[in-house]
PDB file of C-alpha atoms in Angstrom:
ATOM      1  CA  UNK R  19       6.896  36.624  -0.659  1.00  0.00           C
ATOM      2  CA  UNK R  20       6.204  34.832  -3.912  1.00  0.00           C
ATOM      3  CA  UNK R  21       8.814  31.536  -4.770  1.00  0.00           C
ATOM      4  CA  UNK R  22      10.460  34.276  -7.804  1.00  0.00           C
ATOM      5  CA  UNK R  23      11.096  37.014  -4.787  1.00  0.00           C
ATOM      6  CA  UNK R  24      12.402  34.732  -2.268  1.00  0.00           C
ATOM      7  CA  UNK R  25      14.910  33.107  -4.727  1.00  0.00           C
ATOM      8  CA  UNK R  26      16.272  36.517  -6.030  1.00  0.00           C
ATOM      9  CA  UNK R  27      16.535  37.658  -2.463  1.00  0.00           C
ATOM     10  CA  UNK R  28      18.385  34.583  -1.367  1.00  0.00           C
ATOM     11  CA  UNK R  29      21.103  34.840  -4.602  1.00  0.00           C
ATOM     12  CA  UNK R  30      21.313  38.343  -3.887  1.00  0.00           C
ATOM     13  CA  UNK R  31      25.060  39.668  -3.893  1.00  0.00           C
ATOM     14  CA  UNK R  32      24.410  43.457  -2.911  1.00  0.00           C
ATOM     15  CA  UNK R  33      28.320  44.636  -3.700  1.00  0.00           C
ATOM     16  CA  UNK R  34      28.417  43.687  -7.099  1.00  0.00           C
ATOM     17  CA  UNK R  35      24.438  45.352  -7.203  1.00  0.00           C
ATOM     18  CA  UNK R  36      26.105  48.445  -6.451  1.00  0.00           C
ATOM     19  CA  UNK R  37      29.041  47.939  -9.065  1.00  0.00           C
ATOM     20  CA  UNK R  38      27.132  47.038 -11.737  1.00  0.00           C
ATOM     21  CA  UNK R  39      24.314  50.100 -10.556  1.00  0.00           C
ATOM     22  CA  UNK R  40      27.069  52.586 -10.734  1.00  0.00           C
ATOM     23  CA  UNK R  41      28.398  51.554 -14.223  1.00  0.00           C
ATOM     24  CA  UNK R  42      24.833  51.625 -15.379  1.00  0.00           C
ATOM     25  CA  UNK R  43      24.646  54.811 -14.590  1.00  0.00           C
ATOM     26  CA  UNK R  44      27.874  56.409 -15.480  1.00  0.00           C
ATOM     27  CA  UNK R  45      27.146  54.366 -19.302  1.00  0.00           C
ATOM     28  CA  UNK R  46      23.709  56.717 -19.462  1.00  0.00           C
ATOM     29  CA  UNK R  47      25.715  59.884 -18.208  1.00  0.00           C
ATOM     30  CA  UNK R  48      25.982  62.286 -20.873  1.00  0.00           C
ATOM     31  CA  UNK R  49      29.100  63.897 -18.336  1.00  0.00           C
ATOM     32  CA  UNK R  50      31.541  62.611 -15.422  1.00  0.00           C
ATOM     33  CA  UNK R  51      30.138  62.761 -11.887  1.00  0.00           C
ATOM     34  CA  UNK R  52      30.829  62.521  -8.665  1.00  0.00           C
ATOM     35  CA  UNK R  53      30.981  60.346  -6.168  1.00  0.00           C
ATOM     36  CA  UNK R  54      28.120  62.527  -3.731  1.00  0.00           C
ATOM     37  CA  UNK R  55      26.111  62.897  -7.502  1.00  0.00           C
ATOM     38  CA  UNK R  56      26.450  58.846  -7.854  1.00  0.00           C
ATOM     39  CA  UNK R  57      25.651  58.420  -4.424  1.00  0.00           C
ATOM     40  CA  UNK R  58      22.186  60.706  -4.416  1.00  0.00           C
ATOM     41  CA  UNK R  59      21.091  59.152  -8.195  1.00  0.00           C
ATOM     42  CA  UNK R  60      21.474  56.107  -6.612  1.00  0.00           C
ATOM     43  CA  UNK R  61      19.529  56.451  -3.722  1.00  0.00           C
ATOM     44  CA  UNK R  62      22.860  55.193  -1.718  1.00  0.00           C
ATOM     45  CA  UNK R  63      25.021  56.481   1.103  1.00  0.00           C
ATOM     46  CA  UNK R  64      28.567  57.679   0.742  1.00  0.00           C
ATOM     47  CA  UNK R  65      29.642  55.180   3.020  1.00  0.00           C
ATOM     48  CA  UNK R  66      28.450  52.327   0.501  1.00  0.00           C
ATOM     49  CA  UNK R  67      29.251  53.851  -2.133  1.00  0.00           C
ATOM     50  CA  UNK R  68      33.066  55.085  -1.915  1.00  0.00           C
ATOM     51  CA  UNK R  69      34.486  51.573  -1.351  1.00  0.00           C
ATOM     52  CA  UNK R  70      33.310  49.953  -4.447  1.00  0.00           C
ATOM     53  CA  UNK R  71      34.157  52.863  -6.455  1.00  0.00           C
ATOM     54  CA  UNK R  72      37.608  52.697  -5.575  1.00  0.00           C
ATOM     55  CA  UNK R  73      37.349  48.918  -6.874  1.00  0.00           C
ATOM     56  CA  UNK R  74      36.217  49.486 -10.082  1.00  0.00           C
ATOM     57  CA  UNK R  75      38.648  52.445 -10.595  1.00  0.00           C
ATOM     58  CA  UNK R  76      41.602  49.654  -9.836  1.00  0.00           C
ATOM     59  CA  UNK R  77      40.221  47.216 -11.527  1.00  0.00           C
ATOM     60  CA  UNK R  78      40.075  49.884 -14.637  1.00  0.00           C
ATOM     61  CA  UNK R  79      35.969  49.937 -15.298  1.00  0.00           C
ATOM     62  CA  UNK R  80      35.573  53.553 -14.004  1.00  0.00           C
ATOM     63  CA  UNK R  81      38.578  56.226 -13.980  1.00  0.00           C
ATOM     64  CA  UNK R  82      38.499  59.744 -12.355  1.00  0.00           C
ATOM     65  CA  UNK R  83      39.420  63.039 -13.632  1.00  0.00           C
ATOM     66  CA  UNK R  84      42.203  63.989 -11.737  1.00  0.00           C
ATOM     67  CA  UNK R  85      41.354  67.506 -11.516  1.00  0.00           C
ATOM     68  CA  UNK R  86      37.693  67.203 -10.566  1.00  0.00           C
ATOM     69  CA  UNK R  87      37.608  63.893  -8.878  1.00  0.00           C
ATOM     70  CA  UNK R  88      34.743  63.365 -10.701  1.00  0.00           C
ATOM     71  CA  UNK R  89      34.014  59.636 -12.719  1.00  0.00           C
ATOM     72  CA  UNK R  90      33.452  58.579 -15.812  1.00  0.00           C
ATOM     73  CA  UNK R  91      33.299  54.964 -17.675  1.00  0.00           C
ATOM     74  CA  UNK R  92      36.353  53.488 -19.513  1.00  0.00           C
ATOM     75  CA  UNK R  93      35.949  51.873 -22.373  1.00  0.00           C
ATOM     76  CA  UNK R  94      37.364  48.212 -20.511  1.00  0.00           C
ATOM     77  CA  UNK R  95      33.562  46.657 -21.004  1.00  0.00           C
ATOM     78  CA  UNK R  96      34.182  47.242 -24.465  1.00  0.00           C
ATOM     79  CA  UNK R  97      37.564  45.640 -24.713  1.00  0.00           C
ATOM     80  CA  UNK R  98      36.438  42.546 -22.682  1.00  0.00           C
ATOM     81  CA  UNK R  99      33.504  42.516 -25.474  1.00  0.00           C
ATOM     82  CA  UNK R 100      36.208  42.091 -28.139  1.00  0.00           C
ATOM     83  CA  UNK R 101      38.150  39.533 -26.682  1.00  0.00           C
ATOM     84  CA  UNK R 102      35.312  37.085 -26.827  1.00  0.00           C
ATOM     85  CA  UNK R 103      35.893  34.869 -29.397  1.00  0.00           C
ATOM     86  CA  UNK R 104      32.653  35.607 -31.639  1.00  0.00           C
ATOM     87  CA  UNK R 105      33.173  39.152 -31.850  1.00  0.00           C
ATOM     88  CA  UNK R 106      37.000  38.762 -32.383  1.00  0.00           C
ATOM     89  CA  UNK R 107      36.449  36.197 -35.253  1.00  0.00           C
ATOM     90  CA  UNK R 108      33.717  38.584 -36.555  1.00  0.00           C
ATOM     91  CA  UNK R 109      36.101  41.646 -36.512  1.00  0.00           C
ATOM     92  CA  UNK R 110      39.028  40.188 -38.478  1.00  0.00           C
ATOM     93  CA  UNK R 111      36.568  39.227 -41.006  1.00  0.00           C
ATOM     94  CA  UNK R 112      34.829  42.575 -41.662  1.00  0.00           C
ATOM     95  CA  UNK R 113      37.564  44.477 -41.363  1.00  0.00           C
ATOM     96  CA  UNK R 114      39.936  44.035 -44.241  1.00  0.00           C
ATOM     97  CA  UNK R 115      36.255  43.745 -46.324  1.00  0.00           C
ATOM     98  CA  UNK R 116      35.156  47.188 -44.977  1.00  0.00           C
ATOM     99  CA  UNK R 117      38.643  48.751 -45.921  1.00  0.00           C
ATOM    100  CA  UNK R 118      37.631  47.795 -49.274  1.00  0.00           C
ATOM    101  CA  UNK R 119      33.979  49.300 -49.434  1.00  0.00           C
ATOM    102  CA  UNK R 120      35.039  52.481 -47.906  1.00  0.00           C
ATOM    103  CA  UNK R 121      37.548  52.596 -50.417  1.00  0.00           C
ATOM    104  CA  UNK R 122      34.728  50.902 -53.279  1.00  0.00           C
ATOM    105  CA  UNK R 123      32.136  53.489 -52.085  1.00  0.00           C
ATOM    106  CA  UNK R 124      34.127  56.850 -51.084  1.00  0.00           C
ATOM    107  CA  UNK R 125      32.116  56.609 -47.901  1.00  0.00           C
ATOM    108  CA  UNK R 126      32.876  55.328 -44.264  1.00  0.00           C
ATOM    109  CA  UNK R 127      31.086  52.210 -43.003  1.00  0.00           C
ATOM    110  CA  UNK R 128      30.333  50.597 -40.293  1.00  0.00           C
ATOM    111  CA  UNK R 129      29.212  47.458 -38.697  1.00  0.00           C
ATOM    112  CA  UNK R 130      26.839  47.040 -35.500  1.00  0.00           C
ATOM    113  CA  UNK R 131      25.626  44.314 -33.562  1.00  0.00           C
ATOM    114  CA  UNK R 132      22.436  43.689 -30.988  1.00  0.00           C
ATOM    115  CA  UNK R 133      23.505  44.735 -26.941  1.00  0.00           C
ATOM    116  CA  UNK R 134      20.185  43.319 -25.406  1.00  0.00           C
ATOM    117  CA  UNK R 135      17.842  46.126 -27.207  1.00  0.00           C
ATOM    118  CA  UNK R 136      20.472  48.904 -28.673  1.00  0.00           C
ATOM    119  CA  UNK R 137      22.311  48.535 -31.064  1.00  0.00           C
ATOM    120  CA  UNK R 138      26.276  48.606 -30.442  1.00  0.00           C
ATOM    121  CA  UNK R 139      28.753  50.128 -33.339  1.00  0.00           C
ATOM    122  CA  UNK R 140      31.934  47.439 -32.996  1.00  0.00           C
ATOM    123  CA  UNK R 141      33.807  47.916 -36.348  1.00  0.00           C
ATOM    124  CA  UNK R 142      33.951  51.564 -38.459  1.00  0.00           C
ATOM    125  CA  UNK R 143      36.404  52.844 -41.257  1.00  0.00           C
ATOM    126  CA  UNK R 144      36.295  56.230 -42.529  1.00  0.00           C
ATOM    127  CA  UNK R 145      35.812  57.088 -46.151  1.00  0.00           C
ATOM    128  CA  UNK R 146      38.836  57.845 -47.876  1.00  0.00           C
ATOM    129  CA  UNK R 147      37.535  61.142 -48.938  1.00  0.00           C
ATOM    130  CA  UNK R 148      38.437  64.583 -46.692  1.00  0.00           C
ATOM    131  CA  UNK R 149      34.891  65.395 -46.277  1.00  0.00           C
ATOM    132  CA  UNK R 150      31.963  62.451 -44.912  1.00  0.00           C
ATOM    133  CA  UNK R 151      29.654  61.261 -42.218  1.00  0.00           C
ATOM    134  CA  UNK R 152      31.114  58.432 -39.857  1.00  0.00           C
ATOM    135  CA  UNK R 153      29.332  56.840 -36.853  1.00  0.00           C
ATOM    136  CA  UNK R 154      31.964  56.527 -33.858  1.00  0.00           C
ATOM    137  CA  UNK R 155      32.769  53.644 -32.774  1.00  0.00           C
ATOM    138  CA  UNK R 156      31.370  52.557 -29.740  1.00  0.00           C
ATOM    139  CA  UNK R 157      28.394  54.171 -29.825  1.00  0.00           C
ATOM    140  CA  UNK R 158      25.300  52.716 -28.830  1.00  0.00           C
ATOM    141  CA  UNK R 159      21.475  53.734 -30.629  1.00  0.00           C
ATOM    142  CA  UNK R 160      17.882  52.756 -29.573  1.00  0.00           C
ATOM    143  CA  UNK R 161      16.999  49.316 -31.625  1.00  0.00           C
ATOM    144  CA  UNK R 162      14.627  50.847 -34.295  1.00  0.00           C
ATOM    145  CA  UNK R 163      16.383  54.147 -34.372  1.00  0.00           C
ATOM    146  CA  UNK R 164      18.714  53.253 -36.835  1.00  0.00           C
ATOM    147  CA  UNK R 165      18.843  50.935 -40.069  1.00  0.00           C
ATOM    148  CA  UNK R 166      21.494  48.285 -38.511  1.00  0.00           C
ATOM    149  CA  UNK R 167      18.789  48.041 -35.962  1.00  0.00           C
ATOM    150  CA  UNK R 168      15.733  47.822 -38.184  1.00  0.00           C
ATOM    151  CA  UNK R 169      17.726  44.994 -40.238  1.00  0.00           C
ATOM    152  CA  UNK R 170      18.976  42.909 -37.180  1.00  0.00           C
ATOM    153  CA  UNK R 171      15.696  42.637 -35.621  1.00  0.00           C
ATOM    154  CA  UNK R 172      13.911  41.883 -38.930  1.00  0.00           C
ATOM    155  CA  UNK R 173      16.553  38.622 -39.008  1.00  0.00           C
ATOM    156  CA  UNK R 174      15.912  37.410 -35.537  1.00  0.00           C
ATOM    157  CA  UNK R 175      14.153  34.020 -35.467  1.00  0.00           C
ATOM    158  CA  UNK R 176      10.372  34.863 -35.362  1.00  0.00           C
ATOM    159  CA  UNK R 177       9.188  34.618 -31.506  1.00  0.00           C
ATOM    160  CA  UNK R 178      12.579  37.163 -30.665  1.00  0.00           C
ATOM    161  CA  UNK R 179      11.333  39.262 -33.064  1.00  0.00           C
ATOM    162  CA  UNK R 180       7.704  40.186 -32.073  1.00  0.00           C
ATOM    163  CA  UNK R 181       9.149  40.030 -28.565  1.00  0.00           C
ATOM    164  CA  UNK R 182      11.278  43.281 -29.657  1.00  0.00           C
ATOM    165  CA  UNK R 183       9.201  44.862 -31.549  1.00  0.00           C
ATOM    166  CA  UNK R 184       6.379  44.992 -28.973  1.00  0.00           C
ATOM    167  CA  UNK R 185       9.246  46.487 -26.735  1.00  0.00           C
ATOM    168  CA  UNK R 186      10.000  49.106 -29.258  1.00  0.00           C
ATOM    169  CA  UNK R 187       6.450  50.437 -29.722  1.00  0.00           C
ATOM    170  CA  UNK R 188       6.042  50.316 -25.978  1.00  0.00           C
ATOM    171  CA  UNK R 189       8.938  52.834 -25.517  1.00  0.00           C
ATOM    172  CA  UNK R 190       7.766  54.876 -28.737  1.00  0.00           C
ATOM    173  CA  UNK R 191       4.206  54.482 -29.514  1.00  0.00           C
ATOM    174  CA  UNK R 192       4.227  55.957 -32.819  1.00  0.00           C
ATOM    175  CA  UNK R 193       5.823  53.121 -33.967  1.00  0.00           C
ATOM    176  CA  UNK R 194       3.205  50.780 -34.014  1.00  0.00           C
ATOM    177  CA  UNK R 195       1.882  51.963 -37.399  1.00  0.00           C
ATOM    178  CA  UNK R 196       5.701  51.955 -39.194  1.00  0.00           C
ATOM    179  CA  UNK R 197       7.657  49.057 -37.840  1.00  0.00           C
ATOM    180  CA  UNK R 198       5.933  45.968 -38.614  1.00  0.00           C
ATOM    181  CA  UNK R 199       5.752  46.975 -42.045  1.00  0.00           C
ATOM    182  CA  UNK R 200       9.270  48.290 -42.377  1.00  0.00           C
ATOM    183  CA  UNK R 201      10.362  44.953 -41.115  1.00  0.00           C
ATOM    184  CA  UNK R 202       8.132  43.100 -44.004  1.00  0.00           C
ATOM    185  CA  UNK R 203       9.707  45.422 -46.281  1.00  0.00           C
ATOM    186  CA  UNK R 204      13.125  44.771 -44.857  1.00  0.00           C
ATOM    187  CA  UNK R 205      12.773  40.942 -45.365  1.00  0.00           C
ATOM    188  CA  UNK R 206      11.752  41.315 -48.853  1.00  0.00           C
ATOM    189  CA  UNK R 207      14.675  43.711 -49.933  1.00  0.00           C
ATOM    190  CA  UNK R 208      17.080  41.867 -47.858  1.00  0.00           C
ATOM    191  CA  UNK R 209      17.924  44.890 -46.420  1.00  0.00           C
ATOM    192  CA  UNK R 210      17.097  48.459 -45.807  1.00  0.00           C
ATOM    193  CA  UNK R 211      17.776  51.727 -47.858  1.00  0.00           C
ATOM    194  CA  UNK R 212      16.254  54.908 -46.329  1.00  0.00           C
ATOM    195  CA  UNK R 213      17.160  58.693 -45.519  1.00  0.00           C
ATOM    196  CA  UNK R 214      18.645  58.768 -41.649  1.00  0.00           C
ATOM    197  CA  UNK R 215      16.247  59.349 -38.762  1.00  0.00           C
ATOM    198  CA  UNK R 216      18.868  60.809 -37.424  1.00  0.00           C
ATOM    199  CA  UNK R 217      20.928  62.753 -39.744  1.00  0.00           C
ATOM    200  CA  UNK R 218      19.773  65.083 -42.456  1.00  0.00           C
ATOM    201  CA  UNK R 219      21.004  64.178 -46.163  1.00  0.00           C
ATOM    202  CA  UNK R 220      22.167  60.905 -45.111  1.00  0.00           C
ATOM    203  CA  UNK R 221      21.126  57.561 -47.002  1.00  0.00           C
ATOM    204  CA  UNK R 222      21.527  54.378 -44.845  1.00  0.00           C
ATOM    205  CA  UNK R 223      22.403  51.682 -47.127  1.00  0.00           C
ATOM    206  CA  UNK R 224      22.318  48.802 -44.555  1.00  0.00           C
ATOM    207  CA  UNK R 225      22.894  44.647 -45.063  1.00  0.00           C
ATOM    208  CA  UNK R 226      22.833  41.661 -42.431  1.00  0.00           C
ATOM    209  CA  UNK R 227      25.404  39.419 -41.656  1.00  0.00           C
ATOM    210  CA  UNK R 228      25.073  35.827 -41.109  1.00  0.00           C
ATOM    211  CA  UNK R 229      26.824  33.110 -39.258  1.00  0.00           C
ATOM    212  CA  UNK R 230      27.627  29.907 -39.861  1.00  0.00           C
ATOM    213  CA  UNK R 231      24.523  28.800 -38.291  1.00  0.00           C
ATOM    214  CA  UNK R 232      22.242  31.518 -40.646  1.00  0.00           C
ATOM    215  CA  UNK R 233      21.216  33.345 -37.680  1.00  0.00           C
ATOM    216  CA  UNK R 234      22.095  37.456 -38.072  1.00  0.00           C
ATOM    217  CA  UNK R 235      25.094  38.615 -36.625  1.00  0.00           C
ATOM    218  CA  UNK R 236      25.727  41.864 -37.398  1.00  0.00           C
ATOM    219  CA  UNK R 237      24.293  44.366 -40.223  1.00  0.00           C
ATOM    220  CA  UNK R 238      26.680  46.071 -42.339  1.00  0.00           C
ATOM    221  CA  UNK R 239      26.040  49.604 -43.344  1.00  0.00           C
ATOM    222  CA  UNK R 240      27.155  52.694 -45.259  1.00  0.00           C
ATOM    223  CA  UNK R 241      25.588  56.189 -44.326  1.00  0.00           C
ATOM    224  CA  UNK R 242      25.423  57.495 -48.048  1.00  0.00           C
ATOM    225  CA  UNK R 243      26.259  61.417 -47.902  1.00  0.00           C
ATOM    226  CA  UNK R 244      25.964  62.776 -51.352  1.00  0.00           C
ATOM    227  CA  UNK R 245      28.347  65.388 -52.269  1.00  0.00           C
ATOM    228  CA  UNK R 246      30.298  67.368 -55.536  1.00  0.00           C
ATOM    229  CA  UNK R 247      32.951  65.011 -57.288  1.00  0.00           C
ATOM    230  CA  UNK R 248      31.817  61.135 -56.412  1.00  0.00           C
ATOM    231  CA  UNK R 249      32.367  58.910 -58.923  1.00  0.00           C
ATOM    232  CA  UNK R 250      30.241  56.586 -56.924  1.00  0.00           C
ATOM    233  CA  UNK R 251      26.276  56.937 -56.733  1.00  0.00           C
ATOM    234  CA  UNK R 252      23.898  55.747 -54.009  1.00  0.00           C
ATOM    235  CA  UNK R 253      22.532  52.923 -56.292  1.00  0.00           C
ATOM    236  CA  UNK R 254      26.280  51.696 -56.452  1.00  0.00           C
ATOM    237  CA  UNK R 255      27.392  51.880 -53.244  1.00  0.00           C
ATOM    238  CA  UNK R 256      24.470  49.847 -52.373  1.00  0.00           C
ATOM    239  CA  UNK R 257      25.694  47.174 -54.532  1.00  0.00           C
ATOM    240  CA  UNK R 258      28.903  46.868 -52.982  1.00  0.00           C
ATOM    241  CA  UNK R 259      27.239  46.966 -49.749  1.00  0.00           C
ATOM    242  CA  UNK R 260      25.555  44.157 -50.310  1.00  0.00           C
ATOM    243  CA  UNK R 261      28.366  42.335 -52.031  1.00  0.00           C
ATOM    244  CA  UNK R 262      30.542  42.966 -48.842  1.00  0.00           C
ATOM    245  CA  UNK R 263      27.744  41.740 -46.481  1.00  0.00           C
ATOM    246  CA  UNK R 264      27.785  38.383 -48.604  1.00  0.00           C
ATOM    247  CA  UNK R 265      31.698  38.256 -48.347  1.00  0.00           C
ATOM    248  CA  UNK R 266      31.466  38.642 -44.298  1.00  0.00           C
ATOM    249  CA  UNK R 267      28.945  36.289 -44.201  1.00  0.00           C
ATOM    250  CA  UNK R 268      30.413  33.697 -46.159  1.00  0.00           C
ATOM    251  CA  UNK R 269      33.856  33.603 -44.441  1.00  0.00           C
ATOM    252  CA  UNK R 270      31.910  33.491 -41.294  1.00  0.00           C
ATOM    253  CA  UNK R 271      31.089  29.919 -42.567  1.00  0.00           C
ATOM    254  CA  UNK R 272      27.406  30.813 -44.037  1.00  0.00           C
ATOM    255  CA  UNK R 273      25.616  29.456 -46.372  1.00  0.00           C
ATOM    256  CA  UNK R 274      22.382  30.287 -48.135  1.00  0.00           C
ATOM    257  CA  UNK R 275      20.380  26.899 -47.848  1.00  0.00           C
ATOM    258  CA  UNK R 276      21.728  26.738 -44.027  1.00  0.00           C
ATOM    259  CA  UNK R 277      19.662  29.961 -43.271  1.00  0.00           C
ATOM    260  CA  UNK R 278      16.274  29.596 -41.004  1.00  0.00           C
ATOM    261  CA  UNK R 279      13.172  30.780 -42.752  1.00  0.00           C
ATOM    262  CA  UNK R 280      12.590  34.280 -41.414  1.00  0.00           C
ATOM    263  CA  UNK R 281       9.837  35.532 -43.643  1.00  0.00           C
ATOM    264  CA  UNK R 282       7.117  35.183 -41.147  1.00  0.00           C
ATOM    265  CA  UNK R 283       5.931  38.354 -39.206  1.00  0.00           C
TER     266      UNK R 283
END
């Protein structure tokens, strides 16, 4: 047993293993299940298993359908995520601001931040228009899948960066001739404007936020959806993205000369 093994195994704490293993799972779950279906995915008995289930559910992480008895994730992990202080000082900036842009750019908007490599949606306001596109809130997307992600990990300091980016292209190969040039790109425009991977007809137009320290802290962005009667264009909208980016920033104590150099790819 190597020196790394024989520490993990002797910090080990195999009951909060199998909590955190079954909220892993039930986050990935695309439907509730049950306690037999968490047990088999798990490769766990019933017996250890049913106990810690029953903790979670009373301590509000996990809640059952009373009908089927089957599980699925609350959204507590989120909560907790918004009481820390960073992402509750972050939130009462950008909010009021992103009232204004929906209202600026007759589109929703929305703000993300990194969660380890996806990218997490913690702020959105719809457009005030009846008909538009709107990413929910809550919603988690692969890192390079989206244009908050492409922007956020084009702002990390340089030796985070490549570290993500070589994780990116492992998971999707293709990659490797796209994303360290969208990322140059990126860094030039200070920011990224680009049809949706994802959605069809949809224009990302997508800004970082800084801290007080210059580091990125969130990217702001409005998925663009063209349609009969705006008074607002793309080209427009893009402005006042960028305008409300500055704003967030700038309350968030940033300023432009405190900013870290990161050009370099």
């Amino acid at each position: 047993m190597t020196e790394d093994n024989d520490a993990a195994s002797r910090y080990r704490a195999p009951a909060l293993e199998k909590g955190l293993d079954i909220i892993e799972l039930l986050a990935s779950s695309p439907s509730p299940l049950s306690l037999t279906a968490i047990a088999s995915t798990l490769g766990r008995s019933m017996g250890e298993i049913y106990r810690i289930a029953l903790a979670l559910e009373a301590r509000g992480y996990i809640r059952r359908d009373r009908d089927s008895d089957y599980f699925v994730l609350t959204l507590r992990l989120f909560e907790l995520a918004h009481e820390n202080p960073p992402t509750n000082r972050l939130l009462s900036v950008a909010l009021p601001l992103m009232e204004e842009l929906a209202t600026l750019s007759q589109q929703s908007c929305h703000l993300a931040v990194l969660s380890g490599a996806r990218v997490l949606i913690v702020a959105q306001v719809d457009a005030p228009r009846p008909m538009h596109y709107a990413v929910r809130l809550g919603a988690q997307f692969p890192l390079a899948e989206t244009s908050s992600g492409a922007v956020m990990l084009a702002y990390q300091p340089e030796h985070h960066r490549q570290a993500l980016i070589e994780a990116c292209i492992a998971s999707t190969p293709e990659m490797a001739d796209t994303l360290p040039e969208r990322i140059k790109t990126i860094l030039v425009d200070g920011g990224e404007r680009r049809p949706s991977l994802v959605v069809s007809g949809v224009t990302n137009l997508t800004r970082p936020v800084f801290d007080h320290r210059g580091s990125v802290a969130a990217a702001l962005t409005v998925p663009f959806l063209d349609q009969t009667g705006l008074s607002v264009d793309a080209d427009q909208a893009e402005t006042a993205v960028a305008a409300t980016a500055l704003k967030i920033s700038a309350a968030l104590g940033w300023r432009e000369e405190r900013q870290s150099n990161h050009l370099a790819v």
